[in-house]
CSV table of N, CA and C in Angstrom, one decimal:
chain,number,residue,atom,x,y,z
A,22,MET,N,33.5,-37.6,-4.7
A,22,MET,CA,34.1,-38.6,-3.9
A,22,MET,C,35.5,-38.2,-3.5
A,23,ALA,N,35.8,-38.4,-2.3
A,23,ALA,CA,37.1,-38.1,-1.8
A,23,ALA,C,38.2,-38.9,-2.4
A,24,ASN,N,39.4,-38.3,-2.6
A,24,ASN,CA,40.5,-39.0,-3.1
A,24,ASN,C,41.5,-39.5,-2.0
A,25,ILE,N,41.6,-38.7,-1.0
A,25,ILE,CA,42.6,-39.0,0.1
A,25,ILE,C,42.1,-40.1,1.0
A,26,LYS,N,43.0,-41.0,1.3
A,26,LYS,CA,42.6,-42.2,2.1
A,26,LYS,C,41.9,-41.9,3.4
A,27,SER,N,42.4,-40.9,4.1
A,27,SER,CA,41.8,-40.6,5.4
A,27,SER,C,40.4,-39.9,5.2
A,28,ALA,N,40.2,-39.2,4.1
A,28,ALA,CA,38.9,-38.6,3.9
A,28,ALA,C,37.9,-39.7,3.5
A,29,ILE,N,38.3,-40.7,2.8
A,29,ILE,CA,37.5,-41.8,2.5
A,29,ILE,C,37.0,-42.5,3.8
A,30,LYS,N,38.0,-42.8,4.7
A,30,LYS,CA,37.7,-43.4,6.0
A,30,LYS,C,36.8,-42.5,6.8
A,31,ARG,N,37.0,-41.2,6.8
A,31,ARG,CA,36.2,-40.3,7.5
A,31,ARG,C,34.7,-40.3,7.0
A,32,THR,N,34.6,-40.4,5.7
A,32,THR,CA,33.2,-40.5,5.1
A,32,THR,C,32.5,-41.7,5.6
A,33,ARG,N,33.2,-42.9,5.6
A,33,ARG,CA,32.6,-44.1,6.1
A,33,ARG,C,32.2,-44.0,7.6
A,34,SER,N,33.1,-43.5,8.4
A,34,SER,CA,32.9,-43.5,9.8
A,34,SER,C,31.7,-42.5,10.1
A,35,ASN,N,31.7,-41.3,9.4
A,35,ASN,CA,30.6,-40.4,9.6
A,35,ASN,C,29.3,-41.0,9.3
A,36,GLU,N,29.2,-41.7,8.2
A,36,GLU,CA,27.9,-42.4,7.8
A,36,GLU,C,27.5,-43.4,8.9
A,37,ALA,N,28.4,-44.1,9.4
A,37,ALA,CA,28.1,-45.1,10.5
A,37,ALA,C,27.6,-44.4,11.7
A,38,LYS,N,28.3,-43.3,12.1
A,38,LYS,CA,27.8,-42.5,13.3
A,38,LYS,C,26.5,-41.9,13.0
A,39,ARG,N,26.2,-41.4,11.8
A,39,ARG,CA,25.0,-40.8,11.5
A,39,ARG,C,23.8,-41.8,11.7
A,40,VAL,N,24.0,-43.0,11.2
A,40,VAL,CA,23.0,-44.0,11.3
A,40,VAL,C,22.7,-44.4,12.7
A,41,ARG,N,23.8,-44.5,13.5
A,41,ARG,CA,23.7,-44.9,14.9
A,41,ARG,C,22.9,-43.8,15.7
A,42,ASN,N,23.3,-42.5,15.5
A,42,ASN,CA,22.7,-41.4,16.1
A,42,ASN,C,21.2,-41.3,15.8
A,43,LYS,N,20.9,-41.5,14.5
A,43,LYS,CA,19.5,-41.5,14.0
A,43,LYS,C,18.7,-42.5,14.7
A,44,TYR,N,19.2,-43.7,14.8
A,44,TYR,CA,18.5,-44.8,15.5
A,44,TYR,C,18.3,-44.5,17.0
A,45,GLN,N,19.3,-44.0,17.7
A,45,GLN,CA,19.1,-43.7,19.1
A,45,GLN,C,18.1,-42.6,19.3
A,46,HIS,N,18.2,-41.6,18.4
A,46,HIS,CA,17.3,-40.4,18.6
A,46,HIS,C,15.8,-40.9,18.3
A,47,LYS,N,15.6,-41.7,17.3
A,47,LYS,CA,14.3,-42.1,17.0
A,47,LYS,C,13.7,-43.0,18.1
A,48,THR,N,14.6,-43.9,18.6
A,48,THR,CA,14.1,-44.8,19.7
A,48,THR,C,13.7,-44.0,20.9
A,49,THR,N,14.5,-43.0,21.2
A,49,THR,CA,14.2,-42.1,22.4
A,49,THR,C,12.9,-41.4,22.1
A,50,ARG,N,12.7,-40.8,20.9
A,50,ARG,CA,11.4,-40.1,20.6
A,50,ARG,C,10.2,-41.0,20.8
A,51,ASN,N,10.4,-42.3,20.3
A,51,ASN,CA,9.3,-43.2,20.5
A,51,ASN,C,9.0,-43.5,22.0
A,52,ALA,N,10.0,-43.6,22.8
A,52,ALA,CA,9.9,-43.9,24.2
A,52,ALA,C,9.1,-42.7,24.9
A,53,VAL,N,9.5,-41.5,24.5
A,53,VAL,CA,8.8,-40.3,25.0
A,53,VAL,C,7.4,-40.3,24.6
A,54,ARG,N,7.1,-40.6,23.4
A,54,ARG,CA,5.7,-40.7,22.9
A,54,ARG,C,4.9,-41.8,23.7
A,55,LYS,N,5.5,-42.9,24.0
A,55,LYS,CA,4.9,-44.0,24.7
A,55,LYS,C,4.6,-43.6,26.1
A,56,LEU,N,5.5,-42.9,26.8
A,56,LEU,CA,5.3,-42.4,28.1
A,56,LEU,C,4.2,-41.3,28.2
A,57,ARG,N,4.2,-40.4,27.2
A,57,ARG,CA,3.1,-39.4,27.2
A,57,ARG,C,1.7,-40.0,27.0
A,58,ALA,N,1.7,-41.1,26.2
A,58,ALA,CA,0.4,-41.8,26.0
A,58,ALA,C,-0.1,-42.6,27.1
A,59,THR,N,0.8,-42.9,28.1
A,59,THR,CA,0.5,-43.8,29.2
A,59,THR,C,-0.5,-43.1,30.1
A,60,THR,N,-1.5,-43.8,30.6
A,60,THR,CA,-2.5,-43.3,31.5
A,60,THR,C,-2.4,-44.0,32.9
A,61,ASP,N,-1.6,-45.1,32.9
A,61,ASP,CA,-1.5,-45.9,34.2
A,61,ASP,C,-0.3,-45.3,35.0
A,62,LYS,N,-0.5,-44.9,36.2
A,62,LYS,CA,0.5,-44.3,37.1
A,62,LYS,C,1.7,-45.3,37.3
A,63,LYS,N,1.4,-46.5,37.6
A,63,LYS,CA,2.4,-47.5,37.9
A,63,LYS,C,3.3,-47.7,36.7
A,64,GLU,N,2.7,-47.9,35.5
A,64,GLU,CA,3.5,-48.1,34.3
A,64,GLU,C,4.4,-46.9,34.0
A,65,ALA,N,3.8,-45.7,34.1
A,65,ALA,CA,4.5,-44.4,33.8
A,65,ALA,C,5.7,-44.2,34.8
A,66,THR,N,5.5,-44.6,36.1
A,66,THR,CA,6.5,-44.4,37.1
A,66,THR,C,7.7,-45.4,36.8
A,67,ALA,N,7.4,-46.6,36.2
A,67,ALA,CA,8.4,-47.5,35.9
A,67,ALA,C,9.2,-47.1,34.6
A,68,LEU,N,8.4,-46.5,33.7
A,68,LEU,CA,9.0,-46.1,32.4
A,68,LEU,C,9.8,-44.8,32.5
A,69,TYR,N,9.5,-43.9,33.4
A,69,TYR,CA,10.1,-42.6,33.5
A,69,TYR,C,11.6,-42.6,33.6
A,70,PRO,N,12.2,-43.4,34.5
A,70,PRO,CA,13.7,-43.4,34.7
A,70,PRO,C,14.4,-43.9,33.4
A,71,GLU,N,13.8,-44.9,32.7
A,71,GLU,CA,14.4,-45.3,31.5
A,71,GLU,C,14.5,-44.2,30.4
A,72,VAL,N,13.4,-43.5,30.3
A,72,VAL,CA,13.3,-42.4,29.3
A,72,VAL,C,14.3,-41.3,29.7
A,73,VAL,N,14.4,-41.0,30.9
A,73,VAL,CA,15.3,-40.0,31.4
A,73,VAL,C,16.7,-40.4,31.1
A,74,ALA,N,17.1,-41.6,31.3
A,74,ALA,CA,18.4,-42.1,31.0
A,74,ALA,C,18.7,-42.0,29.5
A,75,MET,N,17.7,-42.3,28.7
A,75,MET,CA,17.9,-42.2,27.3
A,75,MET,C,18.2,-40.7,26.9
A,76,LEU,N,17.4,-39.8,27.4
A,76,LEU,CA,17.5,-38.4,27.1
A,76,LEU,C,18.9,-37.9,27.6
A,77,ASP,N,19.3,-38.3,28.8
A,77,ASP,CA,20.6,-37.9,29.3
A,77,ASP,C,21.7,-38.4,28.4
A,78,LYS,N,21.6,-39.6,27.9
A,78,LYS,CA,22.6,-40.1,27.0
A,78,LYS,C,22.7,-39.4,25.7
A,79,LEU,N,21.6,-39.0,25.2
A,79,LEU,CA,21.6,-38.2,23.9
A,79,LEU,C,22.2,-36.9,24.1
A,80,ALA,N,21.9,-36.2,25.2
A,80,ALA,CA,22.4,-34.9,25.5
A,80,ALA,C,23.9,-35.0,25.7
A,81,LYS,N,24.4,-36.0,26.4
A,81,LYS,CA,25.8,-36.2,26.7
A,81,LYS,C,26.6,-36.4,25.4
A,82,ARG,N,26.0,-37.0,24.4
A,82,ARG,CA,26.7,-37.3,23.1
A,82,ARG,C,26.4,-36.2,22.1
A,83,ASN,N,25.7,-35.1,22.5
A,83,ASN,CA,25.4,-34.0,21.7
A,83,ASN,C,24.5,-34.3,20.5
A,84,ILE,N,23.7,-35.3,20.7
A,84,ILE,CA,22.7,-35.7,19.6
A,84,ILE,C,21.5,-34.7,19.8
A,85,ILE,N,21.2,-34.4,21.0
A,85,ILE,CA,20.2,-33.3,21.3
A,85,ILE,C,20.9,-32.3,22.2
A,86,HIS,N,20.3,-31.1,22.3
A,86,HIS,CA,20.9,-30.1,23.2
A,86,HIS,C,20.5,-30.4,24.6
A,87,LYS,N,21.4,-30.1,25.6
A,87,LYS,CA,21.1,-30.4,27.0
A,87,LYS,C,19.9,-29.7,27.5
A,88,ASN,N,19.6,-28.5,27.0
A,88,ASN,CA,18.4,-27.8,27.5
A,88,ASN,C,17.1,-28.5,26.9
A,89,LYS,N,17.2,-29.0,25.7
A,89,LYS,CA,16.1,-29.7,25.2
A,89,LYS,C,15.8,-31.0,26.0
A,90,ALA,N,16.8,-31.7,26.4
A,90,ALA,CA,16.7,-32.9,27.2
A,90,ALA,C,16.1,-32.5,28.6
A,91,SER,N,16.6,-31.4,29.2
A,91,SER,CA,16.1,-31.0,30.4
A,91,SER,C,14.6,-30.6,30.3
A,92,ASN,N,14.3,-29.9,29.3
A,92,ASN,CA,12.9,-29.5,29.0
A,92,ASN,C,12.0,-30.7,28.9
A,93,LEU,N,12.4,-31.7,28.1
A,93,LEU,CA,11.6,-32.9,28.0
A,93,LEU,C,11.4,-33.6,29.3
A,94,LYS,N,12.5,-33.7,30.1
A,94,LYS,CA,12.4,-34.4,31.4
A,94,LYS,C,11.4,-33.7,32.3
A,95,SER,N,11.5,-32.4,32.3
A,95,SER,CA,10.6,-31.6,33.1
A,95,SER,C,9.1,-31.9,32.8
A,96,LYS,N,8.8,-31.8,31.5
A,96,LYS,CA,7.5,-32.0,31.0
A,96,LYS,C,7.0,-33.4,31.3
A,97,LEU,N,7.9,-34.4,31.2
A,97,LEU,CA,7.5,-35.8,31.4
A,97,LEU,C,7.2,-36.0,32.9
A,98,ALA,N,8.1,-35.3,33.8
A,98,ALA,CA,7.9,-35.5,35.2
A,98,ALA,C,6.5,-34.9,35.6
A,99,LEU,N,6.2,-33.8,35.0
A,99,LEU,CA,4.8,-33.2,35.3
A,99,LEU,C,3.7,-34.1,34.9
A,100,HIS,N,3.9,-34.8,33.7
A,100,HIS,CA,2.9,-35.7,33.2
A,100,HIS,C,2.7,-36.9,34.2
A,101,VAL,N,3.9,-37.5,34.6
A,101,VAL,CA,3.8,-38.6,35.5
A,101,VAL,C,3.2,-38.3,36.8
A,102,ASN,N,3.6,-37.1,37.4
A,102,ASN,CA,3.1,-36.7,38.7
A,102,ASN,C,1.6,-36.4,38.6
A,103,SER,N,1.1,-36.0,37.5
A,103,SER,CA,-0.3,-35.6,37.3
A,103,SER,C,-1.3,-36.8,37.2
A,104,LEU,N,-0.7,-38.0,37.0
A,104,LEU,CA,-1.5,-39.2,36.8
A,104,LEU,C,-2.1,-39.6,38.1
């Protein structure tokens, strides 16, 4: 355990950020799974912009790499267009 006051606070804030990042990442992964499982064109078209926004937000905050977000968006666009 840290002894310095600022290190204690840093530990607390890091834990809070870790939990928040984990929640956002898991939520986005579930949204991607839901979009991939969709077979209805209209529903997929409505869901696609929301998922893209989530991926962009994760990439902007360095939770996932920007190339990974780009790769996922590309694959999802191909899926939506193929329906």
